[in-house]
Amino acid sequence: MTNNDFLRRLRYALNIKDNIMVQIFKNGNITVTREDVLDYLKKDIDEGFKKLNNNDLIAFLDGLIIQKRGKKEDGTPVPQIKVTKNNLNNVLLRKLRIALSFKSYDMIKIFKLGGVEISEGELSALFRSEDHKNYKECGDKYIRVFLKGLTEFYRN
């Protein structure tokens, strides 16, 4: 799944308007216009499509955390996580969990709404550090299922 697909599905699931998207990017210290957002949301075959890079997507999710939960009171910056091709989905899932204030049982419920039964052990493996022996890489399927469940949760 591309970053643009993720952003498009997340926007639909959470029913985020264009002007709010711009504000969320701004919260994540990225300056974009409404036109930039619309270009990110286009399919890759559409004219004017603009590819969303990993850093901008992570910044968007950091902005979403601020939008949903507010800025940190002590003013400490958000810790930077080294994002690789292998751990991107794990980072996305972790940031969504924080932004939406989900507990383990909420996450399991969302996965179930998306059509996948996941145990608490499997879920915690997705949130472990990469060097942990029980770390599990979050594949595109898990992200798709989670976003599908999120859509069911917020839109139905």
CSV table of N, CA and C in Angstrom, one decimal:
chain,number,residue,atom,x,y,z
A,1,MET,N,0.9,-1.2,0.0
A,1,MET,CA,0.0,0.0,0.0
A,1,MET,C,0.9,1.2,0.0
A,2,THR,N,0.6,2.2,-0.8
A,2,THR,CA,1.4,3.4,-0.9
A,2,THR,C,0.9,4.4,0.2
A,3,ASN,N,1.8,5.3,0.5
A,3,ASN,CA,1.5,6.3,1.5
A,3,ASN,C,0.2,7.1,1.1
A,4,ASN,N,0.1,7.4,-0.2
A,4,ASN,CA,-1.1,8.1,-0.6
A,4,ASN,C,-2.4,7.3,-0.4
A,5,ASP,N,-2.3,5.9,-0.6
A,5,ASP,CA,-3.5,5.1,-0.4
A,5,ASP,C,-3.8,5.1,1.1
A,6,PHE,N,-2.8,5.0,1.9
A,6,PHE,CA,-3.0,5.1,3.4
A,6,PHE,C,-3.7,6.4,3.8
A,7,LEU,N,-3.2,7.5,3.3
A,7,LEU,CA,-3.8,8.8,3.6
A,7,LEU,C,-5.2,8.9,3.1
A,8,ARG,N,-5.5,8.4,1.9
A,8,ARG,CA,-6.8,8.5,1.3
A,8,ARG,C,-7.8,7.7,2.2
A,9,ARG,N,-7.4,6.5,2.6
A,9,ARG,CA,-8.3,5.6,3.3
A,9,ARG,C,-8.5,6.1,4.8
A,10,LEU,N,-7.4,6.7,5.3
A,10,LEU,CA,-7.5,7.3,6.7
A,10,LEU,C,-8.5,8.5,6.7
A,11,ARG,N,-8.3,9.3,5.7
A,11,ARG,CA,-9.2,10.5,5.6
A,11,ARG,C,-10.6,10.1,5.4
A,12,TYR,N,-10.9,9.0,4.6
A,12,TYR,CA,-12.3,8.6,4.5
A,12,TYR,C,-12.8,8.0,5.8
A,13,ALA,N,-12.0,7.1,6.4
A,13,ALA,CA,-12.4,6.5,7.7
A,13,ALA,C,-12.8,7.5,8.8
A,14,LEU,N,-11.9,8.5,8.9
A,14,LEU,CA,-12.1,9.5,10.0
A,14,LEU,C,-13.0,10.7,9.5
A,15,ASN,N,-13.4,10.7,8.2
A,15,ASN,CA,-14.2,11.8,7.7
A,15,ASN,C,-13.5,13.2,7.9
A,16,ILE,N,-12.3,13.3,7.5
A,16,ILE,CA,-11.5,14.5,7.7
A,16,ILE,C,-11.7,15.4,6.5
A,17,LYS,N,-12.1,16.6,6.7
A,17,LYS,CA,-12.3,17.6,5.6
A,17,LYS,C,-10.9,18.2,5.1
A,18,ASP,N,-10.9,18.8,3.9
A,18,ASP,CA,-9.7,19.3,3.3
A,18,ASP,C,-9.0,20.3,4.2
A,19,ASN,N,-9.8,21.3,4.7
A,19,ASN,CA,-9.2,22.3,5.5
A,19,ASN,C,-8.6,21.8,6.8
A,20,ILE,N,-9.2,20.7,7.4
A,20,ILE,CA,-8.7,20.1,8.6
A,20,ILE,C,-7.4,19.3,8.2
A,21,MET,N,-7.3,18.7,7.0
A,21,MET,CA,-6.1,18.0,6.6
A,21,MET,C,-5.0,19.0,6.5
A,22,VAL,N,-5.2,20.2,6.0
A,22,VAL,CA,-4.1,21.2,5.9
A,22,VAL,C,-3.7,21.6,7.3
A,23,GLN,N,-4.6,21.7,8.3
A,23,GLN,CA,-4.3,22.1,9.6
A,23,GLN,C,-3.5,20.9,10.3
A,24,ILE,N,-3.9,19.7,10.0
A,24,ILE,CA,-3.2,18.6,10.6
A,24,ILE,C,-1.7,18.5,10.1
A,25,PHE,N,-1.5,18.8,8.8
A,25,PHE,CA,-0.1,18.8,8.3
A,25,PHE,C,0.6,20.0,9.0
A,26,LYS,N,0.0,21.1,9.2
A,26,LYS,CA,0.6,22.2,9.9
A,26,LYS,C,1.0,21.9,11.3
A,27,ASN,N,0.1,21.1,12.0
A,27,ASN,CA,0.4,20.7,13.4
A,27,ASN,C,1.7,19.8,13.4
A,28,GLY,N,1.9,19.1,12.3
A,28,GLY,CA,3.1,18.2,12.1
A,28,GLY,C,4.3,18.9,11.5
A,29,ASN,N,4.2,20.3,11.5
A,29,ASN,CA,5.3,21.1,11.0
A,29,ASN,C,5.6,20.9,9.5
A,30,ILE,N,4.5,20.7,8.7
A,30,ILE,CA,4.6,20.6,7.3
A,30,ILE,C,3.6,21.6,6.7
A,31,THR,N,4.1,22.5,5.8
A,31,THR,CA,3.2,23.5,5.2
A,31,THR,C,2.8,23.0,3.9
A,32,VAL,N,1.5,22.8,3.8
A,32,VAL,CA,0.8,22.4,2.5
A,32,VAL,C,-0.4,23.2,2.2
A,33,THR,N,-0.8,23.3,1.0
A,33,THR,CA,-2.0,24.0,0.6
A,33,THR,C,-3.1,23.0,0.4
A,34,ARG,N,-4.3,23.5,0.3
A,34,ARG,CA,-5.4,22.6,0.0
A,34,ARG,C,-5.2,21.9,-1.3
A,35,GLU,N,-4.6,22.5,-2.3
A,35,GLU,CA,-4.3,21.9,-3.6
A,35,GLU,C,-3.3,20.7,-3.4
A,36,ASP,N,-2.3,20.9,-2.5
A,36,ASP,CA,-1.4,19.9,-2.3
A,36,ASP,C,-2.1,18.6,-1.7
A,37,VAL,N,-3.0,18.9,-0.7
A,37,VAL,CA,-3.7,17.8,-0.1
A,37,VAL,C,-4.6,17.1,-1.2
A,38,LEU,N,-5.2,17.8,-2.0
A,38,LEU,CA,-6.0,17.2,-3.1
A,38,LEU,C,-5.2,16.4,-4.0
A,39,ASP,N,-3.9,16.8,-4.3
A,39,ASP,CA,-3.0,16.1,-5.2
A,39,ASP,C,-2.6,14.8,-4.5
A,40,TYR,N,-2.4,14.9,-3.1
A,40,TYR,CA,-2.0,13.7,-2.4
A,40,TYR,C,-3.1,12.6,-2.4
A,41,LEU,N,-4.3,13.1,-2.5
A,41,LEU,CA,-5.5,12.2,-2.4
A,41,LEU,C,-5.9,11.6,-3.7
A,42,LYS,N,-5.3,12.1,-4.8
A,42,LYS,CA,-5.6,11.6,-6.1
A,42,LYS,C,-5.0,10.2,-6.3
A,43,LYS,N,-5.6,9.4,-7.2
A,43,LYS,CA,-5.0,8.1,-7.5
A,43,LYS,C,-3.7,8.3,-8.4
A,44,ASP,N,-2.8,7.4,-8.3
A,44,ASP,CA,-1.6,7.6,-9.0
A,44,ASP,C,-1.7,7.6,-10.6
A,45,ILE,N,-2.9,7.2,-11.1
A,45,ILE,CA,-3.1,7.4,-12.5
A,45,ILE,C,-3.7,8.7,-12.9
A,46,ASP,N,-4.1,9.5,-11.9
A,46,ASP,CA,-4.7,10.8,-12.2
A,46,ASP,C,-3.7,11.8,-12.5
A,47,GLU,N,-4.1,12.8,-13.3
A,47,GLU,CA,-3.2,13.9,-13.6
A,47,GLU,C,-3.1,14.8,-12.3
A,48,GLY,N,-1.9,15.3,-12.1
A,48,GLY,CA,-1.7,16.1,-10.9
A,48,GLY,C,-1.4,15.3,-9.6
A,49,PHE,N,-1.3,14.0,-9.7
A,49,PHE,CA,-1.0,13.2,-8.6
A,49,PHE,C,0.4,13.6,-8.0
A,50,LYS,N,0.4,13.7,-6.7
A,50,LYS,CA,1.7,14.1,-6.0
A,50,LYS,C,2.0,13.0,-5.0
A,51,LYS,N,3.2,12.4,-5.1
A,51,LYS,CA,3.6,11.3,-4.2
A,51,LYS,C,3.9,11.8,-2.8
A,52,LEU,N,3.3,11.2,-1.8
A,52,LEU,CA,3.5,11.5,-0.4
A,52,LEU,C,4.7,10.7,0.2
A,53,ASN,N,5.7,11.4,0.7
A,53,ASN,CA,6.9,10.6,1.2
A,53,ASN,C,6.7,10.2,2.6
A,54,ASN,N,7.5,9.3,3.1
A,54,ASN,CA,7.4,8.7,4.5
A,54,ASN,C,7.4,9.8,5.5
A,55,ASN,N,8.4,10.7,5.4
A,55,ASN,CA,8.5,11.8,6.4
A,55,ASN,C,7.3,12.7,6.5
A,56,ASP,N,6.7,13.0,5.4
A,56,ASP,CA,5.5,13.8,5.4
A,56,ASP,C,4.3,13.1,6.0
A,57,LEU,N,4.2,11.8,5.7
A,57,LEU,CA,3.1,11.0,6.3
A,57,LEU,C,3.3,10.8,7.8
A,58,ILE,N,4.5,10.6,8.2
A,58,ILE,CA,4.7,10.5,9.7
A,58,ILE,C,4.4,11.9,10.3
A,59,ALA,N,4.8,13.0,9.7
A,59,ALA,CA,4.5,14.3,10.2
A,59,ALA,C,3.0,14.5,10.3
A,60,PHE,N,2.3,14.0,9.2
A,60,PHE,CA,0.8,14.1,9.3
A,60,PHE,C,0.2,13.4,10.5
A,61,LEU,N,0.7,12.2,10.7
A,61,LEU,CA,0.2,11.5,11.9
A,61,LEU,C,0.6,12.1,13.2
A,62,ASP,N,1.8,12.7,13.3
A,62,ASP,CA,2.2,13.5,14.5
A,62,ASP,C,1.2,14.7,14.6
A,63,GLY,N,0.8,15.3,13.5
A,63,GLY,CA,-0.2,16.4,13.5
A,63,GLY,C,-1.5,15.9,14.0
A,64,LEU,N,-1.9,14.7,13.5
A,64,LEU,CA,-3.2,14.1,13.9
A,64,LEU,C,-3.2,13.9,15.4
A,65,ILE,N,-2.1,13.4,16.0
A,65,ILE,CA,-2.0,13.2,17.4
A,65,ILE,C,-2.2,14.5,18.1
A,66,ILE,N,-1.6,15.6,17.7
A,66,ILE,CA,-1.8,16.9,18.3
A,66,ILE,C,-3.2,17.4,18.1
A,67,GLN,N,-3.8,17.1,16.9
A,67,GLN,CA,-5.2,17.5,16.6
A,67,GLN,C,-6.2,16.8,17.6
A,68,LYS,N,-6.0,15.5,17.8
A,68,LYS,CA,-6.9,14.7,18.6
A,68,LYS,C,-6.6,14.9,20.1
A,69,ARG,N,-5.4,15.0,20.5
A,69,ARG,CA,-5.0,14.9,21.9
A,69,ARG,C,-4.4,16.2,22.5
A,70,GLY,N,-4.0,17.1,21.6
A,70,GLY,CA,-3.4,18.4,22.1
A,70,GLY,C,-1.9,18.2,22.1
A,71,LYS,N,-1.2,19.4,22.3
A,71,LYS,CA,0.2,19.4,22.4
A,71,LYS,C,0.7,18.9,23.7
A,72,LYS,N,1.9,18.4,23.8
A,72,LYS,CA,2.4,17.9,25.1
A,72,LYS,C,2.6,19.1,26.0
A,73,GLU,N,2.2,19.0,27.2
A,73,GLU,CA,2.2,20.1,28.2
A,73,GLU,C,3.6,20.5,28.5
A,74,ASP,N,4.5,19.6,28.6
A,74,ASP,CA,5.9,19.9,29.0
A,74,ASP,C,6.7,20.5,27.8
A,75,GLY,N,6.1,20.5,26.6
A,75,GLY,CA,6.8,21.1,25.5
A,75,GLY,C,7.9,20.2,24.9
A,76,THR,N,8.1,19.0,25.4
A,76,THR,CA,9.1,18.2,24.8
A,76,THR,C,8.7,17.8,23.4
A,77,PRO,N,9.7,17.7,22.5
A,77,PRO,CA,9.3,17.3,21.1
A,77,PRO,C,8.9,15.8,21.0
A,78,VAL,N,8.2,15.5,19.9
A,78,VAL,CA,7.8,14.1,19.7
A,78,VAL,C,9.1,13.4,19.4
A,79,PRO,N,9.3,12.2,20.0
A,79,PRO,CA,10.6,11.4,19.7
A,79,PRO,C,10.5,11.0,18.3
A,80,GLN,N,11.7,11.1,17.6
A,80,GLN,CA,11.8,10.7,16.2
A,80,GLN,C,12.1,9.2,16.1
A,81,ILE,N,11.3,8.5,15.4
A,81,ILE,CA,11.6,7.1,15.2
A,81,ILE,C,12.2,6.9,13.8
A,82,LYS,N,13.2,6.1,13.8
A,82,LYS,CA,13.9,5.8,12.5
A,82,LYS,C,12.9,4.9,11.7
A,83,VAL,N,12.4,5.5,10.6
A,83,VAL,CA,11.5,4.7,9.7
A,83,VAL,C,12.2,4.1,8.6
A,84,THR,N,12.0,2.8,8.5
A,84,THR,CA,12.5,2.0,7.3
A,84,THR,C,11.4,1.4,6.5
A,85,LYS,N,11.7,0.8,5.4
A,85,LYS,CA,10.7,0.2,4.6
A,85,LYS,C,10.0,-0.9,5.4
A,86,ASN,N,10.8,-1.6,6.3
A,86,ASN,CA,10.3,-2.7,7.0
A,86,ASN,C,9.4,-2.4,8.2
A,87,ASN,N,9.6,-1.2,8.8
A,87,ASN,CA,8.8,-0.9,10.0
A,87,ASN,C,7.8,0.2,9.8
A,88,LEU,N,7.7,0.7,8.6
A,88,LEU,CA,6.8,1.9,8.3
A,88,LEU,C,5.3,1.6,8.8
A,89,ASN,N,4.8,0.4,8.4
A,89,ASN,CA,3.4,0.1,8.8
A,89,ASN,C,3.3,0.0,10.3
A,90,ASN,N,4.3,-0.6,11.0
A,90,ASN,CA,4.3,-0.6,12.5
A,90,ASN,C,4.2,0.8,13.1
A,91,VAL,N,5.0,1.7,12.5
A,91,VAL,CA,5.0,3.1,13.0
A,91,VAL,C,3.7,3.7,12.8
A,92,LEU,N,3.1,3.5,11.6
A,92,LEU,CA,1.8,4.1,11.3
A,92,LEU,C,0.7,3.6,12.2
A,93,LEU,N,0.7,2.3,12.5
A,93,LEU,CA,-0.3,1.7,13.4
A,93,LEU,C,-0.1,2.3,14.8
A,94,ARG,N,1.2,2.4,15.3
A,94,ARG,CA,1.5,2.9,16.6
A,94,ARG,C,1.0,4.4,16.7
A,95,LYS,N,1.2,5.2,15.7
A,95,LYS,CA,0.8,6.6,15.8
A,95,LYS,C,-0.7,6.7,15.7
A,96,LEU,N,-1.4,5.9,15.0
A,96,LEU,CA,-2.8,5.9,15.0
A,96,LEU,C,-3.4,5.5,16.3
A,97,ARG,N,-2.8,4.5,16.9
A,97,ARG,CA,-3.2,4.1,18.3
A,97,ARG,C,-3.1,5.2,19.3
A,98,ILE,N,-2.0,6.0,19.2
A,98,ILE,CA,-1.8,7.1,20.1
A,98,ILE,C,-2.8,8.2,19.8
A,99,ALA,N,-3.0,8.5,18.5
A,99,ALA,CA,-3.9,9.7,18.1
A,99,ALA,C,-5.3,9.4,18.5
A,100,LEU,N,-5.7,8.2,18.3
A,100,LEU,CA,-7.1,7.8,18.6
A,100,LEU,C,-7.4,7.3,20.0
A,101,SER,N,-6.3,7.4,20.8
A,101,SER,CA,-6.4,7.0,22.3
A,101,SER,C,-7.0,5.6,22.4
A,102,PHE,N,-6.5,4.6,21.6
A,102,PHE,CA,-7.0,3.3,21.6
A,102,PHE,C,-6.2,2.4,22.6
A,103,LYS,N,-6.9,1.6,23.3
A,103,LYS,CA,-6.3,0.6,24.2
A,103,LYS,C,-6.2,-0.7,23.3
A,104,SER,N,-5.6,-1.8,23.9
A,104,SER,CA,-5.5,-3.0,23.2
A,104,SER,C,-6.8,-3.6,22.7
A,105,TYR,N,-7.8,-3.6,23.6
A,105,TYR,CA,-9.1,-4.1,23.3
A,105,TYR,C,-9.8,-3.3,22.2
A,106,ASP,N,-9.5,-2.0,22.1
A,106,ASP,CA,-10.1,-1.2,21.0
A,106,ASP,C,-9.5,-1.6,19.7
A,107,MET,N,-8.1,-1.8,19.7
A,107,MET,CA,-7.4,-2.2,18.5
A,107,MET,C,-7.9,-3.6,18.0
A,108,ILE,N,-8.1,-4.5,18.9
A,108,ILE,CA,-8.6,-5.9,18.6
A,108,ILE,C,-10.0,-5.8,18.0
A,109,LYS,N,-10.8,-4.9,18.6
A,109,LYS,CA,-12.2,-4.7,18.1
A,109,LYS,C,-12.1,-4.2,16.6
A,110,ILE,N,-11.2,-3.2,16.4
A,110,ILE,CA,-11.1,-2.6,15.0
A,110,ILE,C,-10.7,-3.6,14.0
A,111,PHE,N,-9.7,-4.4,14.4
A,111,PHE,CA,-9.2,-5.5,13.5
A,111,PHE,C,-10.4,-6.5,13.2
A,112,LYS,N,-11.1,-6.8,14.2
A,112,LYS,CA,-12.3,-7.7,14.1
A,112,LYS,C,-13.3,-7.1,13.1
A,113,LEU,N,-13.6,-5.8,13.2
A,113,LEU,CA,-14.5,-5.2,12.3
A,113,LEU,C,-14.0,-5.2,10.9
A,114,GLY,N,-12.7,-5.2,10.7
A,114,GLY,CA,-12.0,-5.3,9.4
A,114,GLY,C,-12.0,-6.7,8.9
A,115,GLY,N,-12.3,-7.7,9.7
A,115,GLY,CA,-12.4,-9.1,9.2
A,115,GLY,C,-11.2,-10.0,9.7
A,116,VAL,N,-10.4,-9.5,10.6
A,116,VAL,CA,-9.3,-10.4,11.1
A,116,VAL,C,-9.3,-10.5,12.6
A,117,GLU,N,-9.2,-11.7,13.0
A,117,GLU,CA,-9.1,-12.0,14.5
A,117,GLU,C,-7.6,-11.9,14.8
A,118,ILE,N,-7.3,-11.1,15.8
A,118,ILE,CA,-5.9,-10.9,16.2
A,118,ILE,C,-5.9,-11.0,17.8
A,119,SER,N,-4.9,-11.8,18.3
A,119,SER,CA,-4.8,-11.9,19.7
A,119,SER,C,-4.1,-10.8,20.3
A,120,GLU,N,-4.2,-10.6,21.6
A,120,GLU,CA,-3.4,-9.5,22.3
A,120,GLU,C,-1.9,-9.7,22.2
A,121,GLY,N,-1.5,-11.0,22.2
A,121,GLY,CA,0.0,-11.2,22.0
A,121,GLY,C,0.4,-10.8,20.6
A,122,GLU,N,-0.4,-11.1,19.6
A,122,GLU,CA,0.0,-10.7,18.2
A,122,GLU,C,0.0,-9.2,18.1
A,123,LEU,N,-1.0,-8.6,18.7
A,123,LEU,CA,-1.0,-7.1,18.7
A,123,LEU,C,0.2,-6.5,19.3
A,124,SER,N,0.5,-7.0,20.5
A,124,SER,CA,1.7,-6.4,21.2
A,124,SER,C,3.0,-6.6,20.4
A,125,ALA,N,3.1,-7.7,19.7
A,125,ALA,CA,4.3,-7.9,18.9
A,125,ALA,C,4.4,-6.9,17.8
A,126,LEU,N,3.3,-6.3,17.3
A,126,LEU,CA,3.4,-5.3,16.3
A,126,LEU,C,3.9,-4.0,16.8
A,127,PHE,N,3.8,-3.8,18.2
A,127,PHE,CA,4.3,-2.5,18.8
A,127,PHE,C,5.6,-2.6,19.5
A,128,ARG,N,6.3,-3.8,19.4
A,128,ARG,CA,7.6,-3.9,20.0
A,128,ARG,C,8.7,-3.3,19.1
A,129,SER,N,9.8,-3.1,19.7
A,129,SER,CA,10.9,-2.5,18.9
A,129,SER,C,11.5,-3.6,17.9
A,130,GLU,N,12.1,-3.1,16.8
A,130,GLU,CA,12.5,-4.1,15.8
A,130,GLU,C,13.5,-5.1,16.3
A,131,ASP,N,14.3,-4.7,17.3
A,131,ASP,CA,15.3,-5.7,17.8
A,131,ASP,C,14.8,-6.7,18.8
A,132,HIS,N,13.6,-6.5,19.2
A,132,HIS,CA,13.0,-7.5,20.2
A,132,HIS,C,12.7,-8.8,19.5
A,133,LYS,N,13.0,-9.9,20.3
A,133,LYS,CA,12.8,-11.2,19.7
A,133,LYS,C,11.4,-11.5,19.2
A,134,ASN,N,10.4,-10.9,19.9
A,134,ASN,CA,9.0,-11.2,19.5
A,134,ASN,C,8.4,-10.1,18.6
A,135,TYR,N,9.2,-9.3,18.0
A,135,TYR,CA,8.7,-8.2,17.1
A,135,TYR,C,8.1,-8.9,15.9
A,136,LYS,N,7.0,-8.3,15.4
A,136,LYS,CA,6.4,-8.8,14.2
A,136,LYS,C,6.2,-7.7,13.3
A,137,GLU,N,6.6,-7.8,12.0
A,137,GLU,CA,6.4,-6.8,11.0
A,137,GLU,C,5.0,-6.7,10.6
A,138,CYS,N,4.5,-5.5,10.6
A,138,CYS,CA,3.1,-5.3,10.2
A,138,CYS,C,3.0,-5.2,8.7
A,139,GLY,N,2.4,-6.1,8.0
A,139,GLY,CA,2.3,-6.1,6.6
A,139,GLY,C,1.2,-5.2,6.1
A,140,ASP,N,1.2,-5.0,4.8
A,140,ASP,CA,0.1,-4.1,4.2
A,140,ASP,C,-1.3,-4.7,4.5
A,141,LYS,N,-1.4,-6.0,4.6
A,141,LYS,CA,-2.7,-6.6,4.8
A,141,LYS,C,-3.3,-6.1,6.2
A,142,TYR,N,-2.5,-6.1,7.2
A,142,TYR,CA,-2.9,-5.7,8.5
A,142,TYR,C,-3.3,-4.2,8.5
A,143,ILE,N,-2.6,-3.4,7.8
A,143,ILE,CA,-2.9,-1.9,7.7
A,143,ILE,C,-4.3,-1.8,6.9
A,144,ARG,N,-4.4,-2.5,5.8
A,144,ARG,CA,-5.7,-2.4,5.1
A,144,ARG,C,-6.9,-2.8,5.9
A,145,VAL,N,-6.7,-4.0,6.6
A,145,VAL,CA,-7.8,-4.5,7.5
A,145,VAL,C,-8.1,-3.5,8.6
A,146,PHE,N,-7.0,-2.9,9.2
A,146,PHE,CA,-7.2,-2.0,10.3
A,146,PHE,C,-8.0,-0.7,9.8
A,147,LEU,N,-7.6,-0.2,8.6
A,147,LEU,CA,-8.3,1.0,8.0
A,147,LEU,C,-9.7,0.6,7.7
A,148,LYS,N,-10.0,-0.6,7.2
A,148,LYS,CA,-11.3,-1.1,6.9
A,148,LYS,C,-12.2,-1.1,8.1
A,149,GLY,N,-11.6,-1.7,9.2
A,149,GLY,CA,-12.3,-1.7,10.5
A,149,GLY,C,-12.5,-0.3,11.1
A,150,LEU,N,-11.6,0.6,10.9
A,150,LEU,CA,-11.7,2.0,11.3
A,150,LEU,C,-12.9,2.6,10.6
A,151,THR,N,-13.0,2.4,9.3
A,151,THR,CA,-14.1,2.9,8.5
A,151,THR,C,-15.4,2.4,9.1
A,152,GLU,N,-15.5,1.1,9.3
A,152,GLU,CA,-16.7,0.5,9.9
A,152,GLU,C,-17.0,1.1,11.3
A,153,PHE,N,-16.0,1.3,12.1
A,153,PHE,CA,-16.2,1.8,13.4
A,153,PHE,C,-16.7,3.3,13.4
A,154,TYR,N,-16.1,4.1,12.6
A,154,TYR,CA,-16.5,5.5,12.6
A,154,TYR,C,-17.6,5.9,11.6
A,155,ARG,N,-17.9,5.1,10.6
A,155,ARG,CA,-18.9,5.5,9.6
A,155,ARG,C,-20.2,4.7,9.8
A,156,ASN,N,-20.2,3.7,10.5
A,156,ASN,CA,-21.4,2.9,10.6
A,156,ASN,C,-21.9,2.9,12.1
